[in-house]
Short mmCIF file of C-alpha atoms and ligand atoms in Angstrom, two decimals:
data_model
loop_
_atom_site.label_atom_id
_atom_site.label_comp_id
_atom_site.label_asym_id
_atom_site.label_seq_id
_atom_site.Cartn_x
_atom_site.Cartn_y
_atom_site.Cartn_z
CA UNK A 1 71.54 223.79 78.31
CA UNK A 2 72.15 221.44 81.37
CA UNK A 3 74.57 218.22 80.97
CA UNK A 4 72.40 215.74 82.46
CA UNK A 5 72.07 211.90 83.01
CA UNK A 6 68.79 211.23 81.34
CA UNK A 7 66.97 208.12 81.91
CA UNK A 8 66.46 206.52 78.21
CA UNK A 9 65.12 202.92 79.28
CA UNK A 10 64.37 200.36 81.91
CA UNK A 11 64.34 196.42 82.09
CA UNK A 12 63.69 193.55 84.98
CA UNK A 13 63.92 189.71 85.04
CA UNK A 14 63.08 187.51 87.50
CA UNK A 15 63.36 183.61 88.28
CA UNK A 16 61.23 180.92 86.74
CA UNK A 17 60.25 179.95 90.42
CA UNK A 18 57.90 181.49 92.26
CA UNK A 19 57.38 180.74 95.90
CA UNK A 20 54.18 181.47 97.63
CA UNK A 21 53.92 182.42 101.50
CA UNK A 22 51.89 178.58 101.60
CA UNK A 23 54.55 176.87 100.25
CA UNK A 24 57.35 178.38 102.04
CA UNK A 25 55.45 177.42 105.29
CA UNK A 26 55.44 173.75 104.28
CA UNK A 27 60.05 174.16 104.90
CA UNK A 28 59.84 176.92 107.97
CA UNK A 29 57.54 177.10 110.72
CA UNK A 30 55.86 179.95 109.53
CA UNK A 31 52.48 181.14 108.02
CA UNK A 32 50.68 182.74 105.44
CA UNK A 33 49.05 185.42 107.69
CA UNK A 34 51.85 186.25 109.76
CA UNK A 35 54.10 186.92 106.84
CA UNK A 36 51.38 189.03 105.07
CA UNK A 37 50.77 190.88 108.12
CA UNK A 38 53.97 191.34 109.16
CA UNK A 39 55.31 192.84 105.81
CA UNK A 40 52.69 192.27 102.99
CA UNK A 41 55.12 189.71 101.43
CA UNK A 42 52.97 187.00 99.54
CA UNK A 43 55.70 185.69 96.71
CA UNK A 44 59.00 185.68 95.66
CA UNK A 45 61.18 184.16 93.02
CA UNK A 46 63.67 182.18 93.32
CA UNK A 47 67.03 180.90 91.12
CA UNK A 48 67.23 178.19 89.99
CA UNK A 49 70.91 176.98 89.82
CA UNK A 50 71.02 177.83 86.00
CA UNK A 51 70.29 181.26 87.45
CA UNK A 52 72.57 184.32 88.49
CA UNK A 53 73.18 187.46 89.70
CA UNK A 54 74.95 188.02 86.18
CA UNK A 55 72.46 186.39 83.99
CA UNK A 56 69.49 187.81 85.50
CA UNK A 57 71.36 191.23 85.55
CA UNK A 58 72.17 190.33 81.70
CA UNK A 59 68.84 189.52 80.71
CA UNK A 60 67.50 193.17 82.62
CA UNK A 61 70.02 194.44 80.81
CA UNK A 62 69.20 193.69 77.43
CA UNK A 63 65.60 194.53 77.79
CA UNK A 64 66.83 198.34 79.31
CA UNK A 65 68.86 198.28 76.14
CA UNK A 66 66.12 197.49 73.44
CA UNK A 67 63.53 200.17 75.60
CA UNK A 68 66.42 202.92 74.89
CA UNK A 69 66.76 201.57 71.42
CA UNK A 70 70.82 200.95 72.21
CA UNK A 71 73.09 198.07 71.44
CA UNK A 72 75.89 196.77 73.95
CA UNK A 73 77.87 198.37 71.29
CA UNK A 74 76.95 201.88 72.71
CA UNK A 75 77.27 201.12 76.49
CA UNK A 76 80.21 202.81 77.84
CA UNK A 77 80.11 201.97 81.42
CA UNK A 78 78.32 199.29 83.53
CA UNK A 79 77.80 199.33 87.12
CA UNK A 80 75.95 196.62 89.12
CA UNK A 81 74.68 196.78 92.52
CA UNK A 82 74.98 193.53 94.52
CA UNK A 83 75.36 191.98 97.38
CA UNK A 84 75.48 188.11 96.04
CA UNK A 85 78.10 188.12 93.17
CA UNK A 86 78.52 185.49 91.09
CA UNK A 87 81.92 184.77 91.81
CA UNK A 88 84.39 186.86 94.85
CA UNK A 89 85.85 188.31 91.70
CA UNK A 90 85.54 189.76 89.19
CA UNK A 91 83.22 191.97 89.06
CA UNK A 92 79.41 190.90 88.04
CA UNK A 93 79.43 193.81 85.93
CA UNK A 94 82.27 192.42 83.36
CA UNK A 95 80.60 188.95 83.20
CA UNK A 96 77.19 190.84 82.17
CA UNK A 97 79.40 192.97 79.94
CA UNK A 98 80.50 189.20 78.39
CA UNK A 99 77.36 188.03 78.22
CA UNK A 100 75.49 191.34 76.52
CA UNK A 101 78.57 190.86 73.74
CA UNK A 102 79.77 194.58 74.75
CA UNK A 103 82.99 195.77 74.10
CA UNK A 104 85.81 197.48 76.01
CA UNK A 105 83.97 199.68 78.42
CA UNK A 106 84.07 200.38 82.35
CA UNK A 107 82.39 197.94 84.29
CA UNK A 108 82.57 197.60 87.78
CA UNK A 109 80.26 196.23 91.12
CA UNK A 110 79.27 198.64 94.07
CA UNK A 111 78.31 196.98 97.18
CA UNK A 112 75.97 198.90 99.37
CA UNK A 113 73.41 196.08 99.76
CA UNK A 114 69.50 197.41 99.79
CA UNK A 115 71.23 200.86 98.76
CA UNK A 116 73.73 199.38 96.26
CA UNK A 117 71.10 200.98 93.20
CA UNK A 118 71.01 203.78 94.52
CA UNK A 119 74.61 204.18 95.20
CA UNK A 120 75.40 203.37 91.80
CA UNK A 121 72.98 205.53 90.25
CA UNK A 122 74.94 208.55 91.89
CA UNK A 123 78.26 207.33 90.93
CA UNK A 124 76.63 206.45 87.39
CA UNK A 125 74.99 210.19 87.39
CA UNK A 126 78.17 211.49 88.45
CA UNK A 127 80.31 209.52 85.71
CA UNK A 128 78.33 210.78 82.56
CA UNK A 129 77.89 214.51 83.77
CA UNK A 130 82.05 214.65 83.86
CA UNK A 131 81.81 213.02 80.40
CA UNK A 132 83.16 209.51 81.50
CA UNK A 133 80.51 208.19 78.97
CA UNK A 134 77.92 208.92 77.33
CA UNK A 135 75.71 205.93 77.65
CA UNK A 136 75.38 203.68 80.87
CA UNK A 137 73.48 200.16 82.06
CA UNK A 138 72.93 200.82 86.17
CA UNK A 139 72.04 197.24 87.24
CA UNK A 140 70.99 195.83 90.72
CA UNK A 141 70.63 192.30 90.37
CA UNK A 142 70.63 189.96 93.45
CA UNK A 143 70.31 186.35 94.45
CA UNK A 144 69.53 186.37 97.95
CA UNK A 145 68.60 182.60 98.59
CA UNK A 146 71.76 181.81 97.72
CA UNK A 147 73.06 183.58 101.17
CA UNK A 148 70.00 182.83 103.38
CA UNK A 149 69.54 180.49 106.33
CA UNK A 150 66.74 178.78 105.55
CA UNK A 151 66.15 177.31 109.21
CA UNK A 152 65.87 181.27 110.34
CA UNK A 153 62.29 181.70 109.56
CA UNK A 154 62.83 185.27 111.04
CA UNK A 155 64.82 186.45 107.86
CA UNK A 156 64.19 183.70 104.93
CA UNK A 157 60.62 184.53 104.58
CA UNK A 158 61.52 188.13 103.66
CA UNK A 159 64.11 187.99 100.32
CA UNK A 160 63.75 187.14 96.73
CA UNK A 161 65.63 187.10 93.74
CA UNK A 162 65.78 189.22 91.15
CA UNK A 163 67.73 192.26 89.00
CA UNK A 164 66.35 195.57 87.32
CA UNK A 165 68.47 197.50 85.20
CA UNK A 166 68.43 200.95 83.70
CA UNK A 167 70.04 203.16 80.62
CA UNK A 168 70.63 206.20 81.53
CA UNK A 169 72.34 208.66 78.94
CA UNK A 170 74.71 211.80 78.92
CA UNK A 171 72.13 214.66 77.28
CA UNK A 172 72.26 218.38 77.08
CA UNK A 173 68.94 219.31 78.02
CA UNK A 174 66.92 222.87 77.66
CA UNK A 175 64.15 221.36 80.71
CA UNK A 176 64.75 219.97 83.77
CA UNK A 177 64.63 216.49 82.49
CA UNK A 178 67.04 213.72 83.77
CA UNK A 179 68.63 212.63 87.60
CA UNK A 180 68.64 216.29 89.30
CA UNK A 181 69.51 215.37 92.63
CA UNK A 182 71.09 212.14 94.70
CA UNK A 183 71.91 211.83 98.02
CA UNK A 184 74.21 209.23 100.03
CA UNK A 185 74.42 207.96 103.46
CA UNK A 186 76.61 205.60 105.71
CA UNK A 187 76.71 204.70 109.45
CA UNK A 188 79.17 202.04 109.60
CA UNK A 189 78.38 201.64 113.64
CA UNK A 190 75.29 199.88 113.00
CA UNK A 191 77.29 197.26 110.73
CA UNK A 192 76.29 194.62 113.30
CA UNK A 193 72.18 194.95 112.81
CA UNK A 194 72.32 193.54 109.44
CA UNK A 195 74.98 191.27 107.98
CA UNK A 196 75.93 188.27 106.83
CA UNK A 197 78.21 185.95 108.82
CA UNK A 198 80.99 185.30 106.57
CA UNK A 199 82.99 186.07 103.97
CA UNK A 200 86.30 185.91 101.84
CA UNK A 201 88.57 187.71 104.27
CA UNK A 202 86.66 186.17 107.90
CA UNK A 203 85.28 182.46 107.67
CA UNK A 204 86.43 181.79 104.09
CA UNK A 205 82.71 180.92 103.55
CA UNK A 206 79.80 182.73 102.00
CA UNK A 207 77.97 182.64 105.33
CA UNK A 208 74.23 183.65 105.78
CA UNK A 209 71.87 186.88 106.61
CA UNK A 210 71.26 187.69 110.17
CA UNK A 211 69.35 190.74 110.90
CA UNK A 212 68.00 192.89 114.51
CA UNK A 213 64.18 193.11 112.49
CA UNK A 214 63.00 195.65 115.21
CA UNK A 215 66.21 197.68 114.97
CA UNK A 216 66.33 197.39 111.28
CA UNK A 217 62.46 198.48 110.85
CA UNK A 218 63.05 201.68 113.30
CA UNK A 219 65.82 203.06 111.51
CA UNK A 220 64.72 202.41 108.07
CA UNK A 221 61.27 204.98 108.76
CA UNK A 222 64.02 207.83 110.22
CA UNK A 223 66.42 207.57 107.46
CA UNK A 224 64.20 207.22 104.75
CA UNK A 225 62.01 210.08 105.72
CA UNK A 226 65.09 212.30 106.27
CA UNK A 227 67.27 211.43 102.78
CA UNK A 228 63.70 212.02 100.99
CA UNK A 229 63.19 215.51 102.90
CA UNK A 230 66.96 216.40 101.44
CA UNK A 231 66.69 215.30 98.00
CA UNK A 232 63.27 217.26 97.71
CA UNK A 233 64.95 220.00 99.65
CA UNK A 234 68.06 220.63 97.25
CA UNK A 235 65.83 220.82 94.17
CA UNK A 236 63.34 223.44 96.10
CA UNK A 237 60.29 220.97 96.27
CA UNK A 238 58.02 219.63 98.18
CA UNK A 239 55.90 216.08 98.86
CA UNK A 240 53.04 217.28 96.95
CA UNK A 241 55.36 218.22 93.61
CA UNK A 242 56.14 214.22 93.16
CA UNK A 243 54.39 212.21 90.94
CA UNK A 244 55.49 208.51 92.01
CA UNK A 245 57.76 207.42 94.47
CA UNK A 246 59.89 203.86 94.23
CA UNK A 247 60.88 202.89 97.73
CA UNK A 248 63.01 199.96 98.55
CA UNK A 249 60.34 197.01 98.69
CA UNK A 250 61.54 195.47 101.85
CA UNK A 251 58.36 195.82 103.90
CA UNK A 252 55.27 196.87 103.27
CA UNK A 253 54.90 198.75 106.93
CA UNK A 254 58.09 200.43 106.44
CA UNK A 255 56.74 201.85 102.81
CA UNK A 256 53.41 203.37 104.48
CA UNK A 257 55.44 204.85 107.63
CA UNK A 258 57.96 206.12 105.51
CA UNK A 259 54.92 207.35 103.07
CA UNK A 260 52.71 208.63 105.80
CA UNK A 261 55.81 210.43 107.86
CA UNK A 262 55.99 212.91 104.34
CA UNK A 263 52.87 212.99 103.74
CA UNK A 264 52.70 210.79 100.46
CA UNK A 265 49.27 209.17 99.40
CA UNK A 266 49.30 205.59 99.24
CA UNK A 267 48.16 205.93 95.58
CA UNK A 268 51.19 207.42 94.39
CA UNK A 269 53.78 204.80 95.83
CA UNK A 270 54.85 202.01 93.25
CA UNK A 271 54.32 198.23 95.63
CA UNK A 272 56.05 194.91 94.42
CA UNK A 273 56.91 193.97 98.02
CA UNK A 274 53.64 191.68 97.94
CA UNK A 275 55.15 189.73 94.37
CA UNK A 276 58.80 190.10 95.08
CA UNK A 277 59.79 190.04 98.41
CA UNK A 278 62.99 191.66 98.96
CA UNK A 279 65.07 191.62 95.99
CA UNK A 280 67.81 194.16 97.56
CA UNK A 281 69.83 195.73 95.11
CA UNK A 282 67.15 194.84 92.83
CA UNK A 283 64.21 196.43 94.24
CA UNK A 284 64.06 199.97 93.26
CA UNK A 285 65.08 199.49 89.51
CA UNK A 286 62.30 196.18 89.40
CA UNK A 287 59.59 198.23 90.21
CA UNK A 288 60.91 201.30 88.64
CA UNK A 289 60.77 198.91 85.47
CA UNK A 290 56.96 197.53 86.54
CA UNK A 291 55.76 201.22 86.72
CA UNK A 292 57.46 202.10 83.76
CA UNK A 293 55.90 199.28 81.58
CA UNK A 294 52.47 199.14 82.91
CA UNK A 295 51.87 203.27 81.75
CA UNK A 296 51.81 204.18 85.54
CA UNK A 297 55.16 206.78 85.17
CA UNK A 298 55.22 208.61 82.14
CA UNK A 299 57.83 211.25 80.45
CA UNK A 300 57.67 214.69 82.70
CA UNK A 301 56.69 212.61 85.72
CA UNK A 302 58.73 213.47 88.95
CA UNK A 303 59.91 210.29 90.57
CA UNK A 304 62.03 209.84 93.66
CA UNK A 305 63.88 206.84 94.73
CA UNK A 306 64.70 205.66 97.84
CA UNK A 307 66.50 202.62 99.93
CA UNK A 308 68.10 201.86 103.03
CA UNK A 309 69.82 198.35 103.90
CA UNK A 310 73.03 196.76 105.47
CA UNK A 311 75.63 198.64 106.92
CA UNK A 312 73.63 200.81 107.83
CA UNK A 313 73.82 202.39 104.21
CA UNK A 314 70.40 204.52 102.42
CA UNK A 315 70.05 207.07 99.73
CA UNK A 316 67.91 208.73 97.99
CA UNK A 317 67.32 210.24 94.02
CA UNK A 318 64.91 212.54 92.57
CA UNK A 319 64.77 212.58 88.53
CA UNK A 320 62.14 213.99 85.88
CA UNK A 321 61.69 211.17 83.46
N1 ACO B 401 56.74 183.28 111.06
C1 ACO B 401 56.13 183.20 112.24
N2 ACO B 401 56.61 183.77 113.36
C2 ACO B 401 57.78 184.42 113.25
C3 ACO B 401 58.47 184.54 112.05
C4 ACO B 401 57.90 183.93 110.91
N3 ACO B 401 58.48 183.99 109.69
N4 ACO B 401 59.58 185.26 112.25
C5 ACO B 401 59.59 185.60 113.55
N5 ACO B 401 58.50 185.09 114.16
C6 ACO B 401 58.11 185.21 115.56
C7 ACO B 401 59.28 185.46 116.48
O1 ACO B 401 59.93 184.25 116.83
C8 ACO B 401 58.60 186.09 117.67
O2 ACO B 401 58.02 185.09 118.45
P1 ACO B 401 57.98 185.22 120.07
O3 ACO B 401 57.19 186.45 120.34
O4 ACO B 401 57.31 183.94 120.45
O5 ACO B 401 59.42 185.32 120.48
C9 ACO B 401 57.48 186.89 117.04
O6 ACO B 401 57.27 186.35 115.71
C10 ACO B 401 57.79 188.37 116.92
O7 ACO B 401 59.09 188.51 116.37
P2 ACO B 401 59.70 189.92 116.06
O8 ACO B 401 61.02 189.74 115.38
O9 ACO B 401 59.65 190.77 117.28
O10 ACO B 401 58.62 190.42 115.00
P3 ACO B 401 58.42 191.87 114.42
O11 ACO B 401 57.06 192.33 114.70
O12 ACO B 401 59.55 192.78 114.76
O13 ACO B 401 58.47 191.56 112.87
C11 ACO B 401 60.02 191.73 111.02
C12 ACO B 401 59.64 190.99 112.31
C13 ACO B 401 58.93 191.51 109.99
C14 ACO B 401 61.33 191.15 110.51
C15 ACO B 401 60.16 193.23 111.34
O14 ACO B 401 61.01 193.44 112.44
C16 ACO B 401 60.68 193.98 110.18
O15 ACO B 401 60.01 194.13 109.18
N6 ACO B 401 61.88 194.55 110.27
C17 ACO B 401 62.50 195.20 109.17
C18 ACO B 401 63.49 194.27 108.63
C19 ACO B 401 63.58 194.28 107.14
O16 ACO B 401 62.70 194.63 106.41
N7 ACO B 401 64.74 193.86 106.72
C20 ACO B 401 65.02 193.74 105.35
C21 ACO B 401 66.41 194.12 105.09
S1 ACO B 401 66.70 195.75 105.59
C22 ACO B 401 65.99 196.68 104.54
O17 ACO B 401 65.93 196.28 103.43
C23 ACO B 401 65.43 197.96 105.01
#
């Protein structure tokens, strides 16, 4: 018997509002075609002021909870991904720990931007295979419009809002069930191709997303190829063994470059970039939830995650649901 983290249930929630490529053009000098072409974006939601990255992360939460048939009760550490907290401090995690009604647990935020999910579904795997708990909520939740220029038609066209959220639980298993491999990268010299331009300790602002698109777009098809070659590589598989892939959904072109570069059919990559936009943080565990739900990935199906974003951080996951 293995000691494995074991995913036991997924949830998502987006904002009431959805934005259409149309209607964004109406505030931006921008178009429906370009943005389509550009990165198959057609939608995305976003929060309304009533709206955070801790309630939306909440309400993922809860519905991850009921799918594993947990209460907050049995949650013994939380760990959101985000880039847009609610508040400097504290942590997002403890207010969705308020809000869910759980008790005394660990909670805690990881900030890794695009990557943060997958970042904290390594420290998350890590944490319940050295028997820190036995059940966990992994949360990216995100509310990018709150931190976007939205006279830069160059980056506001491309984010949404949103949060996904997984339970993943501490089993002994005879198979080979459950997160088997994770791998992490940083290249802090590239800090300067993505970032926002502010923050508690610079401007004393929240500042806005800038971004070098065509530097952003070539580095995202080398790293992501590479961290998927190594995850498939340290459990002795290849391309064809994988059942469904969940890439970061920040454009469609990097998905299919990334896809085609491993040689991974079309058919077997999960897409929300078209409703969603990028969510971030949120991304992966969103459509990981969609898939999920709508029958496409079922128990004994090998799945591998993958994300790249700010900092230059990017990861990578491989788990048999
Ligand atoms: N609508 C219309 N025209 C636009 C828009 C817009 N929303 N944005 C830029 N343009 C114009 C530019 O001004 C430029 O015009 P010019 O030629 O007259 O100067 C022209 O379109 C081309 O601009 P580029 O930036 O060179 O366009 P590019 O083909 O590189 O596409 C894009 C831009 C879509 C951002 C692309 O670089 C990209 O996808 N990069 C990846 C970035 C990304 O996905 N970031 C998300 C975060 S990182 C991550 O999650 C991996």
């Amino acid at each position: 018997m293995t000691l494995r983290a074991v995913l036991a249930g997924t949830g998502s929630a987006l904002p009431r509002t959805r934005v259409s490529n149309a209607e964004l053009a109406e505030r931006v000098d921008t178009s429906d075609e370009w943005i389509v072409e550009r990165t198959g974006i057609r939608f995305r939601h976003v929060a309304e002021p009533d709206e955070t990255t801790a309630t939306l992360g909440a309400a993922a939460a809860r519905e991850a909870l009921a799918a594993a048939g947990l209460e907050p009760s049995d949650i013994g550490l939380i760990i959101l991904a985000t880039a847009t907290p609610d508040n400097t401090f504290p942590a997002s995690a403890t207010k969705v720990q308020a809000l869910l009604g759980a008790p005394d647990c660990i909670a805690f935020d990881v900030a890794a931007v695009c990557s943060g999910f997958l970042y904290a579904l390594s420290v998350a795997d890590s944490m319940l295979r050295t028997g820190a708990a036995k059940h966990a909520l992994v949360i990216g939740s995100e509310t990018f419009s709150r931190i976007l220029d939205w006279e830069d038609r160059a980056t506001c066209v491309l984010f949404g809002d949103g949060a996904g959220a997984v339970v993943l639980s501490a089993e002994d298993v005879a198979d080979d069930r459950g997160i088997l491999a994770t791998r992490l990268h940083a290249e802090g010299q590239y800090c300067d191709m993505l970032y926002v331009d502010g923050g508690p300790s610079t401007t004393g602002t929240v500042g806005h997303v800038r971004m070098q698109g065509r530097e952003v777009f070539r580095h995202a098809v080398t790293n992501l190829a590479a961290v998927l070659g190594e995850v498939l590589a340290d459990v002795g598989l290849s391309a064809s063994d994988v059942d469904w892939v969940v890439p970061h959904q920040a454009n469609k072109r990097i998905i299919d470059a990334t896809a085609k570069k491993l040689g991974l059919p079309a058919e077997r990559v999960v897409l929300t970039v078209d409703q969603h936009a990028n969510t971030s943080a949120a991304s992966v565990p969103l459509a990981l939830d969609l898939a999920v739900r709508d029958g496409r990935i079922r128990r004994g199906d090998l799945v591998v995650l993958e994300a790249m974003g700010g900092g230059f951080t990017w990861g990578a996951a491989i788990l048999r649901i």
